[in-house]
Coordinates of C-alpha atoms in Angstrom, one line a residue:
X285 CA -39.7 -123.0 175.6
X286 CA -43.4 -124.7 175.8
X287 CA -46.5 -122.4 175.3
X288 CA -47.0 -123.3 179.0
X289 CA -44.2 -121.4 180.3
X290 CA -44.8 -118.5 177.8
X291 CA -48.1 -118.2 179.2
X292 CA -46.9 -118.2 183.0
X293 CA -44.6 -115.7 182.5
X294 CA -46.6 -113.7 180.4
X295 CA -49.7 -113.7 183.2
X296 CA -46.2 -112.7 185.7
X297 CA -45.8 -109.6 182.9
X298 CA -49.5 -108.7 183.7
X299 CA -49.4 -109.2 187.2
X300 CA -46.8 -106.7 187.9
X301 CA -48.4 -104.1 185.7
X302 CA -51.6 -104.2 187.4
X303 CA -49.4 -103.9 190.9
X304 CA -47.8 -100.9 189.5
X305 CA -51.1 -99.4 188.8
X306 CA -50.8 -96.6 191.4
X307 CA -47.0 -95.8 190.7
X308 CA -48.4 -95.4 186.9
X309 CA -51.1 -93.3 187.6
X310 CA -48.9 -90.9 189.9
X311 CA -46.3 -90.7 186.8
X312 CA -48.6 -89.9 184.5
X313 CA -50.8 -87.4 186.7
X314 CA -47.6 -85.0 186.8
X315 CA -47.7 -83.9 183.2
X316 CA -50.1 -86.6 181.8
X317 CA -53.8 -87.4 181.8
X318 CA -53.5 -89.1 185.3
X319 CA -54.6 -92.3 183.4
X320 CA -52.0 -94.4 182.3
X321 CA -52.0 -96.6 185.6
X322 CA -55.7 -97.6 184.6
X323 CA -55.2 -98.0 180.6
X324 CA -52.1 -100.2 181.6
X325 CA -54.7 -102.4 184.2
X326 CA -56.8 -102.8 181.2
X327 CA -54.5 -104.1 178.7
X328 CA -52.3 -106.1 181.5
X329 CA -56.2 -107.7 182.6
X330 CA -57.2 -108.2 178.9
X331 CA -53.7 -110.3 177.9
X332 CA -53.6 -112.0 181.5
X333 CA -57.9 -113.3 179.5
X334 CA -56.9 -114.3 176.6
X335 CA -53.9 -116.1 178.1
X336 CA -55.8 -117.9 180.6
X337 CA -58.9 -118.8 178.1
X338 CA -56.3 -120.0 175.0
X339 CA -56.9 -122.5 173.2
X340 CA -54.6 -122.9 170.1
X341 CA -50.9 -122.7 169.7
X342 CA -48.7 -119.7 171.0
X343 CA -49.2 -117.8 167.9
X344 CA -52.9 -117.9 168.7
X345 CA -52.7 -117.0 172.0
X346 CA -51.1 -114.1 171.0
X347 CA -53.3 -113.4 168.0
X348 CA -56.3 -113.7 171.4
X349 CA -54.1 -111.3 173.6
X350 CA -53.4 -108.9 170.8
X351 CA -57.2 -108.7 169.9
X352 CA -58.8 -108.3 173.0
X353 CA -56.4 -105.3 173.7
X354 CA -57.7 -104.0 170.3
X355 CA -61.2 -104.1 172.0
X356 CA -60.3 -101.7 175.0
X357 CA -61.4 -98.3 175.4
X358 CA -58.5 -96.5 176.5
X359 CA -55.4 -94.0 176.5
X360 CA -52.7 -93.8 173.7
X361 CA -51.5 -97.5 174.5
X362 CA -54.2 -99.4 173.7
X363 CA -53.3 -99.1 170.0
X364 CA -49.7 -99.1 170.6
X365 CA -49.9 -102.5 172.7
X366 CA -52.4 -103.7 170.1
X367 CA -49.9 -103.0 167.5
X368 CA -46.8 -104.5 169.6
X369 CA -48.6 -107.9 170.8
X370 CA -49.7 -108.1 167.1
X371 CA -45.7 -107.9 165.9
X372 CA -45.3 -110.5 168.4
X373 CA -48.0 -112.9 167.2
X374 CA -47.0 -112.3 163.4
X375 CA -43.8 -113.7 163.9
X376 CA -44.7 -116.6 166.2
X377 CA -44.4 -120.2 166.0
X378 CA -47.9 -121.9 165.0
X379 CA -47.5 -124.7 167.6
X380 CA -46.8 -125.3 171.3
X381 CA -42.6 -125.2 171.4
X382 CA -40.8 -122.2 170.5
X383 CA -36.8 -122.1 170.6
X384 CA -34.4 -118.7 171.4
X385 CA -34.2 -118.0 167.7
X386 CA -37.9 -118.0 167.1
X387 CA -38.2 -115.8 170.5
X388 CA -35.5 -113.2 168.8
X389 CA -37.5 -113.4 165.6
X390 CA -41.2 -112.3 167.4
X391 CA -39.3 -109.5 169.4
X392 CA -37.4 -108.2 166.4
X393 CA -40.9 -108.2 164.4
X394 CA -43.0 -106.7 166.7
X395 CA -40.5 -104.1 167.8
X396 CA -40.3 -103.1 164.0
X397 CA -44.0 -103.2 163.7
X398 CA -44.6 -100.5 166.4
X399 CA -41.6 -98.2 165.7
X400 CA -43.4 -98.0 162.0
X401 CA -45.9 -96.3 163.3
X402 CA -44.7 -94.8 166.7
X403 CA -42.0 -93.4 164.9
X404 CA -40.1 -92.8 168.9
X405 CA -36.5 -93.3 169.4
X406 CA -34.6 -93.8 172.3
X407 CA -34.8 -90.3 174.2
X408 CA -37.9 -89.4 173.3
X409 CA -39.2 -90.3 176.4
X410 CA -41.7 -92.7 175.8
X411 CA -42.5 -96.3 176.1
X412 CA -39.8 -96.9 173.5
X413 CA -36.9 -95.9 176.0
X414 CA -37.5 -99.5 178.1
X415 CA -39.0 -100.9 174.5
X416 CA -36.3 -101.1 172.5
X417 CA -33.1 -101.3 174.7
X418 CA -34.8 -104.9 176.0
X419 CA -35.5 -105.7 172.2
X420 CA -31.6 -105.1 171.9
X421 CA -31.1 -106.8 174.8
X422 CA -33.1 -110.0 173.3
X423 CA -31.6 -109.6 169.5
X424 CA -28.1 -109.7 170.8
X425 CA -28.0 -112.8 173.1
X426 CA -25.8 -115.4 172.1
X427 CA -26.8 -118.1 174.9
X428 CA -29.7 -120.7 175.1
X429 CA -31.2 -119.9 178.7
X430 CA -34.2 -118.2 178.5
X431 CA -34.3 -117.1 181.9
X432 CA -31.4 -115.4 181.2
X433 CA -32.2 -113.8 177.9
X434 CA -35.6 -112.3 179.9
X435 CA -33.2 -111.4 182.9
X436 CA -31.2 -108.9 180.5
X437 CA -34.1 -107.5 178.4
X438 CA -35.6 -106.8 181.9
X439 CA -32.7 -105.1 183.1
X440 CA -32.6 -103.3 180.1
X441 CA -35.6 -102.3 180.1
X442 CA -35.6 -101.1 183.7
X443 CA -32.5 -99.1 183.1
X444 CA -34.3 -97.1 180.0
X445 CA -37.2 -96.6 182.2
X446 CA -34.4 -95.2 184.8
X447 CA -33.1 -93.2 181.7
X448 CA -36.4 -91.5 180.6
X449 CA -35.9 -89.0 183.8
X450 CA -33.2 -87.5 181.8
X451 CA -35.4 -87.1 178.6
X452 CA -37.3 -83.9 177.4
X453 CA -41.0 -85.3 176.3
X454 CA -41.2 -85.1 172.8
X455 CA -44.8 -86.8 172.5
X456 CA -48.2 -86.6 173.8
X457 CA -49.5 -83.8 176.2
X458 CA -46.4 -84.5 178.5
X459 CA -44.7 -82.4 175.5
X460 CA -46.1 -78.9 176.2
X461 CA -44.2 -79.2 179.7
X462 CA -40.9 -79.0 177.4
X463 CA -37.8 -79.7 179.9
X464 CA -39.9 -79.6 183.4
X465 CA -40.2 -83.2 182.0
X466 CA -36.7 -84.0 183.1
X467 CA -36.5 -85.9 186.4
X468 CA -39.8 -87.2 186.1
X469 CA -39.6 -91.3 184.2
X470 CA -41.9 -91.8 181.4
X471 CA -44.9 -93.5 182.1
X472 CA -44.8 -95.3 179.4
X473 CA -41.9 -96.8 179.6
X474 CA -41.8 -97.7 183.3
X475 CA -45.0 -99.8 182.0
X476 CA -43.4 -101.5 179.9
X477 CA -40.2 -102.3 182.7
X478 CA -43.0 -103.8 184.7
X479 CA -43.7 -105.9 181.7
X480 CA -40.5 -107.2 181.1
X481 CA -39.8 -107.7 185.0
X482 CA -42.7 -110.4 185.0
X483 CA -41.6 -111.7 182.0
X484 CA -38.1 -112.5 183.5
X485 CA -40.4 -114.2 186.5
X486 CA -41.2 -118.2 185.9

């Protein structure tokens, strides 16, 4: 896959954040801060920057993405996304072609960076429920489409998102409300569906 491609789908990942930015903030305002849906505009605007101004490789697009996230004032995910782009970036290729190993190789990284220091699992209803089944989803595929291995990590990830409803909270302020949480999706984690959605999108 060119950097090119990377880069569309990647400005297709923000662009379907930033239209879910209502839905987010609706999510969130039931047992959140009611400002998830304008944290997640912030990072999906400041990665949809640095992938537009790039000038380097892909590793140094995403070394750009990951910093200018770092920069936000924000909610909880700013240094979570920070942390994740930054996996991403670590494990990327230097130049301007990347194949499907390399692309299992930054997911793997940067989904091992973040659960180092999220420290959520699968059912603790958080951005980690869409996360890390699409992480699966990519570490697992055998083929050498990439629209295809971004179909199934989206799916995946939209089906954890789907999943969260069943999920007590177990994190952030959303884990006072103890199992009123059920029935309502994580926030988080219905971000990070959009996410993968876009990515899927070339």
């Amino acid at each position: 896959m060119k950097q090119s491609e990377l880069a569309l789908r990647l400005q297709n990942a923000c662009r379907a954040v930033l239209e879910a930015e209502d839905t987010l903030t609706e999510i969130d305002s039931r047992f959140g801060d009611a400002d998830h849906g304008l944290t997640m505009a912030k990072i999906a605007g400041a990665i949809q920057g640095a992938v537009t101004d790039a000038q380097g490789g892909i590793q140094s697009m995403l070394d750009d993405a990951a910093t200018e996230v770092m920069m936000l004032n924000g909610g909880s995910a700013v240094p979570l996304w920070n942390v994740w782009l930054d996996g991403l970036q670590e494990a990327a290729p230097a130049g301007e072609e990347m194949d499907i190993a390399q692309i299992q190789a930054m997911f793997a990284h940067a989904l091992e960076s973040l659960s180092d220091i999220s420290g959520a699992k699968v059912g603790d209803k958080t951005m980690m429920d869409a996360l890390i089944p699409a992480s699966e989803a990519i570490a697992a595929y055998t083929g050498q489409e990439e629209n295809e291995l971004f179909a199934l990590a989206a799916q995946a990830a939209a089906d954890g998102a789907e999943a969260s409803k069943q999920f007590v909270s177990k994190f952030g302020r959303a884990k006072s409300y103890g199992e009123k949480t059920i029935g309502t999706p994580d926030a988080g984690a219905v971000s990070m569906a959009c996410f993968f959605q876009g990515l899927a999108q070339v």
